[in-house]
Tab-separated table of C-alpha atoms in Angstrom:
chain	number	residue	atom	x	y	z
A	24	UNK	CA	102.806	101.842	148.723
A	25	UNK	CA	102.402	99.538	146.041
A	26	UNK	CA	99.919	96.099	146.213
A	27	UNK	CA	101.789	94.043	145.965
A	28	UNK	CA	105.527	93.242	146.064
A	29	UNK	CA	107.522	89.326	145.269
A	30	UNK	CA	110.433	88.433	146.893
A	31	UNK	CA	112.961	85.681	145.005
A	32	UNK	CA	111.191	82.800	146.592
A	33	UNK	CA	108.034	84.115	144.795
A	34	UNK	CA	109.985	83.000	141.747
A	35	UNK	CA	109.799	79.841	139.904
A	36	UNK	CA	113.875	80.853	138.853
A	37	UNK	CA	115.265	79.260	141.919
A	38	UNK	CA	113.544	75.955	141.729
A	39	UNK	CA	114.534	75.678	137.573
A	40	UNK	CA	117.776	77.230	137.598
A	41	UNK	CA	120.374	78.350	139.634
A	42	UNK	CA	120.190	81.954	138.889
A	43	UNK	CA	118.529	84.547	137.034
A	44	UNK	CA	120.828	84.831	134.181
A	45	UNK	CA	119.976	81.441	133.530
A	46	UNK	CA	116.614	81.947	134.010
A	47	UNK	CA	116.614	85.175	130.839
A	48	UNK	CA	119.345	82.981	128.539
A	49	UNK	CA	116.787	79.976	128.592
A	50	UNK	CA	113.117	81.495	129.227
A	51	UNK	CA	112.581	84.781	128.086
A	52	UNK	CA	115.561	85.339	126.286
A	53	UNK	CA	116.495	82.048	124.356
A	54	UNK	CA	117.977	82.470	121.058
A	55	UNK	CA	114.824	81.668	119.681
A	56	UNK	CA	112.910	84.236	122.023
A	57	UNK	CA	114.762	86.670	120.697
A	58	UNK	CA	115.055	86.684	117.286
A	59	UNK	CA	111.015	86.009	117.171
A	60	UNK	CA	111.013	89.352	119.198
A	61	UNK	CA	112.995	90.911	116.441
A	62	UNK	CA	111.304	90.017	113.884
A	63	UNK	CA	108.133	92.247	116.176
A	64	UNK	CA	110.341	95.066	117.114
A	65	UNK	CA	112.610	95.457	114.378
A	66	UNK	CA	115.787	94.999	113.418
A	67	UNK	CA	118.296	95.518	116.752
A	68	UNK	CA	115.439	95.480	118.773
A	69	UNK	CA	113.722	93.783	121.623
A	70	UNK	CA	111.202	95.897	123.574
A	71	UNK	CA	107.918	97.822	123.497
A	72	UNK	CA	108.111	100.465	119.942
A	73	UNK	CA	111.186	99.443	118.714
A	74	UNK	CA	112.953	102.314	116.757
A	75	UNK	CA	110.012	104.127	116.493
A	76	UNK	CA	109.569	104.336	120.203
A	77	UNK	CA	113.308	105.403	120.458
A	78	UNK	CA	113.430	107.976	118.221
A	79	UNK	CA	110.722	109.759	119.952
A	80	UNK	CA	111.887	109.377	122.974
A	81	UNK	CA	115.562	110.112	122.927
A	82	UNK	CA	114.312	113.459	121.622
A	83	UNK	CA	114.103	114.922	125.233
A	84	UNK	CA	118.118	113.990	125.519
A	85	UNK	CA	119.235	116.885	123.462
A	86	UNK	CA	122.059	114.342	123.235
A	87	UNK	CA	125.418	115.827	121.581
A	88	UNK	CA	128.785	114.361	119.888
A	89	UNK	CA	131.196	112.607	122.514
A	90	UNK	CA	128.009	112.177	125.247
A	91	UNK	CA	128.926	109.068	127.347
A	92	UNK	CA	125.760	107.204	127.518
A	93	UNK	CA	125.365	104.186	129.702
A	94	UNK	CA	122.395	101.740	128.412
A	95	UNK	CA	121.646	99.348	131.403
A	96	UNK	CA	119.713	96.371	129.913
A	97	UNK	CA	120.801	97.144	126.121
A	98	UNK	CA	119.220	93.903	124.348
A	99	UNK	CA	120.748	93.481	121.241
A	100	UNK	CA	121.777	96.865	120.452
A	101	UNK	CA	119.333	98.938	118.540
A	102	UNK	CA	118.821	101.589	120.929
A	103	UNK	CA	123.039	102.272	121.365
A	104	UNK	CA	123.733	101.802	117.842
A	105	UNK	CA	121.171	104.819	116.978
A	106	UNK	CA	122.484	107.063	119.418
A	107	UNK	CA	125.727	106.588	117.989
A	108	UNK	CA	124.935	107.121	114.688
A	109	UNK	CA	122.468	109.859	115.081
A	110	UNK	CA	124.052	112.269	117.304
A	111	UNK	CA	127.503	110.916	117.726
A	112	UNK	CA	127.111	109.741	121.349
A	113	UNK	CA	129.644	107.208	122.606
A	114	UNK	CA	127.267	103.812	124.140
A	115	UNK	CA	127.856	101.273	126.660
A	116	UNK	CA	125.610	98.986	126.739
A	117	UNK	CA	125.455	96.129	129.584
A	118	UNK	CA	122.426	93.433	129.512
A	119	UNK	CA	122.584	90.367	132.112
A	120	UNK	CA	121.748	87.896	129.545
A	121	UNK	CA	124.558	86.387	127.541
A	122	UNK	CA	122.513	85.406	124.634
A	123	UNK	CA	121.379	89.287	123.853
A	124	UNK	CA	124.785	90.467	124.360
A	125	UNK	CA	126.305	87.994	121.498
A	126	UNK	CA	123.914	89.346	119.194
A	127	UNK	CA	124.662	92.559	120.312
A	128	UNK	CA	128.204	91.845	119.690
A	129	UNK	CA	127.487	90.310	116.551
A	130	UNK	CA	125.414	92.777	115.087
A	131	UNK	CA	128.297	95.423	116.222
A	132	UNK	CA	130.703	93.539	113.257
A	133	UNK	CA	128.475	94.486	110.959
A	134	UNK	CA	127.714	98.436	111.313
A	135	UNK	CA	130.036	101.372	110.849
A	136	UNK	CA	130.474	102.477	114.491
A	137	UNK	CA	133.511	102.885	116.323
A	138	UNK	CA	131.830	104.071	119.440
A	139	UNK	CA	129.816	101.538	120.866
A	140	UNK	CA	130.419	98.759	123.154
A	141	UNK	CA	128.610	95.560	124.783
A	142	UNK	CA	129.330	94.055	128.054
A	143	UNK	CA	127.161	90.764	130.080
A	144	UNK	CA	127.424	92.046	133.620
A	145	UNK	CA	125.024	92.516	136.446
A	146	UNK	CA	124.008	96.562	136.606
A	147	UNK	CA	123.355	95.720	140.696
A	148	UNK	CA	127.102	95.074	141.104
A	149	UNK	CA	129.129	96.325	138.428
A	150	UNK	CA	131.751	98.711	139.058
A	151	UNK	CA	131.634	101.776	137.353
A	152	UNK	CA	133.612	104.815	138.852
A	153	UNK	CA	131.838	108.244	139.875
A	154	UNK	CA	130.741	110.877	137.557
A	155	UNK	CA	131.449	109.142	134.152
A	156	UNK	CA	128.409	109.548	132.218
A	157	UNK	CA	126.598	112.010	130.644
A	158	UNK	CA	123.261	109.812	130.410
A	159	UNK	CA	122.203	106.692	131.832
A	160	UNK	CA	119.526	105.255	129.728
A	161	UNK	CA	117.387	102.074	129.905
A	162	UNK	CA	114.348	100.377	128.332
A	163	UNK	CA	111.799	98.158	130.001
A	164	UNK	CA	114.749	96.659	132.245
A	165	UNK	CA	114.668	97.872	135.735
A	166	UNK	CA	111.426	95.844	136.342
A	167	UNK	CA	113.368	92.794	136.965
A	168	UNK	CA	115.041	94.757	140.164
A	169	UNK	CA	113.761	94.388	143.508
A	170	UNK	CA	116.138	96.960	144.855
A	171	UNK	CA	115.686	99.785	143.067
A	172	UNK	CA	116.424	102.652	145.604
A	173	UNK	CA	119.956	100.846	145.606
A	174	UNK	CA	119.709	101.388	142.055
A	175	UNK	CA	119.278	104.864	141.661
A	176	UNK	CA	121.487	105.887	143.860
A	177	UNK	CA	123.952	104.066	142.218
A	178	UNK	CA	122.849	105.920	139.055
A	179	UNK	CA	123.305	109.278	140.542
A	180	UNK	CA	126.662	109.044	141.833
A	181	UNK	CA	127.702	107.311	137.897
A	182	UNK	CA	126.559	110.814	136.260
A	183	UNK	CA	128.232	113.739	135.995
A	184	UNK	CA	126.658	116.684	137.505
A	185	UNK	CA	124.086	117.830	135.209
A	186	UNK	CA	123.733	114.476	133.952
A	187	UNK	CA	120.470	112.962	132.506
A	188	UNK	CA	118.056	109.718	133.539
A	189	UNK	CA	115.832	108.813	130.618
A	190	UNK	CA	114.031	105.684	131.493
A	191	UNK	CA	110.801	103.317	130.092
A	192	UNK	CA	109.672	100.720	132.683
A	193	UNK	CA	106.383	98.610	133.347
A	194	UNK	CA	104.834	100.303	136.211
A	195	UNK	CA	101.461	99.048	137.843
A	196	UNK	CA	98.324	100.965	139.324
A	197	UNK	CA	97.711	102.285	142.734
A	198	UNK	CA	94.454	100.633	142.675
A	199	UNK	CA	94.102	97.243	143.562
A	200	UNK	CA	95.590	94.480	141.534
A	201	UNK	CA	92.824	92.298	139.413
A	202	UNK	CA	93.939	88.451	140.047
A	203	UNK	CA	94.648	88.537	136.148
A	204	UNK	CA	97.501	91.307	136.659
A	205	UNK	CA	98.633	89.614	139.809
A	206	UNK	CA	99.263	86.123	138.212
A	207	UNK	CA	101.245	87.935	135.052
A	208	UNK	CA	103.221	89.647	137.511
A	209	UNK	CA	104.104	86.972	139.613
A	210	UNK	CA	104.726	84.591	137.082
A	211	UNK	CA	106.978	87.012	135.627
A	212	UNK	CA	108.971	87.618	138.429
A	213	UNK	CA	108.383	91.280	138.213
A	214	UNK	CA	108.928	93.759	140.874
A	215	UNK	CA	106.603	97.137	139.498
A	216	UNK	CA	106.248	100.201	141.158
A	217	UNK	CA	103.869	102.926	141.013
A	218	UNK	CA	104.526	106.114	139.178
A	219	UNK	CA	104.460	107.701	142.133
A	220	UNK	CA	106.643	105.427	143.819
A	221	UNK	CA	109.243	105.777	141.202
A	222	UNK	CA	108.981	109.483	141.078
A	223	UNK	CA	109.918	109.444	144.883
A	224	UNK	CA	112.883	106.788	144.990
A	225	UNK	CA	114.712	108.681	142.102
A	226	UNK	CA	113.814	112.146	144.062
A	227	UNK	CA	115.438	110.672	147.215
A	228	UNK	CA	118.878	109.584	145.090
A	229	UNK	CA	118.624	113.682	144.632
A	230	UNK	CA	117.682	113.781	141.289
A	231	UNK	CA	115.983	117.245	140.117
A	232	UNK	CA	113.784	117.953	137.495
A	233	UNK	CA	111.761	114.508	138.084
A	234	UNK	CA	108.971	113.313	136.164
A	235	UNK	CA	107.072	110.228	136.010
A	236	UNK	CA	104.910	110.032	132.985
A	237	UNK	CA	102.105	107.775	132.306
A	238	UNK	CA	102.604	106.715	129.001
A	239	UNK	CA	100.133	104.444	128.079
A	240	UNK	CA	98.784	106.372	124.567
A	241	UNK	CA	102.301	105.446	123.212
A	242	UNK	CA	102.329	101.746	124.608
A	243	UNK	CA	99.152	100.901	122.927
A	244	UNK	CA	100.192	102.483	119.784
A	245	UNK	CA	102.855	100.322	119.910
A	246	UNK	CA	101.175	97.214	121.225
A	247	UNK	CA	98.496	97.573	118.199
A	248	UNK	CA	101.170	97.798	115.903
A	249	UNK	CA	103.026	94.878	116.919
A	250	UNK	CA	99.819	93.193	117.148
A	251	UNK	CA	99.417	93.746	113.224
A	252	UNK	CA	102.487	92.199	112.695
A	253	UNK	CA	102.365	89.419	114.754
A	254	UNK	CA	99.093	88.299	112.469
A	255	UNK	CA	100.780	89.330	109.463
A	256	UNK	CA	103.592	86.697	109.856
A	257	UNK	CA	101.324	84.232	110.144
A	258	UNK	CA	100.209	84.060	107.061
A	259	UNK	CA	103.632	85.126	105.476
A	260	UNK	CA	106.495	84.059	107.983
A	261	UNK	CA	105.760	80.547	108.552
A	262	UNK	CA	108.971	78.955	109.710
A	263	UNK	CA	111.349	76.772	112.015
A	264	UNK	CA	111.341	80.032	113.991
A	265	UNK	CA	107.995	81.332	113.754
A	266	UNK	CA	105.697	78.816	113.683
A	267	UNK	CA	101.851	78.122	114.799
A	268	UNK	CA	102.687	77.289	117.917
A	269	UNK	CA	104.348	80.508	118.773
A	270	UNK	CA	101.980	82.697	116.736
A	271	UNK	CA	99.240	81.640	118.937
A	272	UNK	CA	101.566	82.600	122.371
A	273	UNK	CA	103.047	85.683	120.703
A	274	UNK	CA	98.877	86.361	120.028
A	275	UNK	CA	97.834	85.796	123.341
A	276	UNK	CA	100.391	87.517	124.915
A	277	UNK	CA	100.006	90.651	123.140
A	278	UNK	CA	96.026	90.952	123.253
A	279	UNK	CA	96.408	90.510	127.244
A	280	UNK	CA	98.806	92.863	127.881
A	281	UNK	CA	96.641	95.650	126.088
A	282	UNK	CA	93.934	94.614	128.016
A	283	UNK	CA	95.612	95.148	131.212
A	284	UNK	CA	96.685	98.189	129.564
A	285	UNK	CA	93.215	99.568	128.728
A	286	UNK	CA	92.145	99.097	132.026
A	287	UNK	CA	95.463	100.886	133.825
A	288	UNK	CA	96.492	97.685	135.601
A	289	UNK	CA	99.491	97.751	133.127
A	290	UNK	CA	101.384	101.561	132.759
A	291	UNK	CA	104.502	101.646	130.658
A	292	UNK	CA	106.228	104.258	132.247
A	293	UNK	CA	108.405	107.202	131.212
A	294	UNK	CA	111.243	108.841	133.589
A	295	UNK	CA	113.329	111.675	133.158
A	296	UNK	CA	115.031	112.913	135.864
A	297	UNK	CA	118.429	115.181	135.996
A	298	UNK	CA	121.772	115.577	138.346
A	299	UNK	CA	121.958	118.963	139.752
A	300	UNK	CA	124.902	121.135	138.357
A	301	UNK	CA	127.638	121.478	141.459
């Protein structure tokens, strides 16, 4: 089992707010959060790689025209409206936080794809009907789940048979925590598994073909990257949104979660994991 595991009381969400999509649409994703995360990730994005990161990892989708992809925790689009565009897939993209999903929405009005669609709801009680999609994809989301077995199972019985799970998540160590990793996780409200953990909770939703890849060479690519042009907008991007207040956070942030990264605390997992054929 893991270290360590938080329970909602762990989190400072109750005491501030009266749930947790109030909690993303005024913490972590403000308006202002997440157009400064933009300007990191890239245009239509909001986690680790942006495009970049996407591009290599849809690759192991083989994804063809008319594929019904389900994004759970979609941000503000990016990842469904490439899909779309590059192999024709149809996207559905659902993100708890209202603010993400206007933008989403937004941006949607402004590219030329008939196939893609953006919806606020809650991916732990939607109600989506058996067997409807093709591939259920999601990006540095499930981490904010406690119940993930609940989760996948829901997952499995959503894809068709032969169906595909391609998913990035912030995993932790099975060595014990460093107080440094605990605090960031807890303050968070995180609940991480291992790799190993994950690997067996999407095995016992009867998934084949599981693997749970440590991915860390890519997520400090990425993290490097980002890092670059994080100081780069200082110096250049000085604004009401990005300003030297928030360069120094955005700075901070960034050079301790490749530390924790470096030294394994921190593992940015990578999941793929198929529905057997009937």
């Amino acid at each position: 089992m893991g270290k360590i595991r938080h329970n909602e009381d762990d989190q400072h969400v109750s005491t501030k707010y009266r749930n947790f999509q109030e909690f993303l649409d005024n913490e972590q994703y403000s308006m202002k959060s997440i157009l400064s995360y933009e300007r990191i990730f890239g245009k239509g994005f909001i986690s680790v790689g942006g495009f970049k990161s996407t591009e290599e990892i849809t690759k192991r989708l083989n994804l063809k025209p008319g594929d019904k992809v389900l994004d759970v925790g979609c941000g503000i689009g990016g990842g469904d409206f490439y899909l779309a565009e590059k192999f024709g897939a149809s996207c559905y993209g659902v993100d708890l936080s209202e603010n993400v999903i206007k933008i989403a929405q937004n941006k949607l009005k402004d590219v030329d794809v008939k196939n893609v669609e953006f919806d606020v709801a809650d991916i732990t009680t939607i109600n989506i009907p058996d067997e409807s999609y093709d591939v259920i994809y999601s990006r540095d989301t499930i981490l904010h789940i406690k119940e993930k077995q609940d989760l996948f199972n829901k997952f499995f019985k959503w894809l068709k048979p032969g169906g595909k799970l391609l998913i990035t998540d912030y995993c932790c160590t099975e060595d014990e925590w460093t107080s440094e990793f605990t605090n960031y996780v807890k303050n968070r409200g995180y609940f991480l598994l291992t790799l190993k953990e994950y690997e067996n909770h999407i095995q016992n939703s009867g998934f084949e073909r599981v693997e749970a890849i440590n991915n860390n060479k890519m997520f400090l690519e990425c993290l490097r990257k980002e890092l670059n042009i994080i100081e780069e907008m200082r110096t250049e991007n000085l604004d009401e949104l990005w300003n030297e207040e928030l360069y120094e956070y955005r700075k901070q942030g960034w050079n301790a979660k490749i530390k924790r990264a470096e030294d394994g605390m921190h593992i940015w997992g990578l999941i793929f994991a198929q529905k057997p054929q009937k």
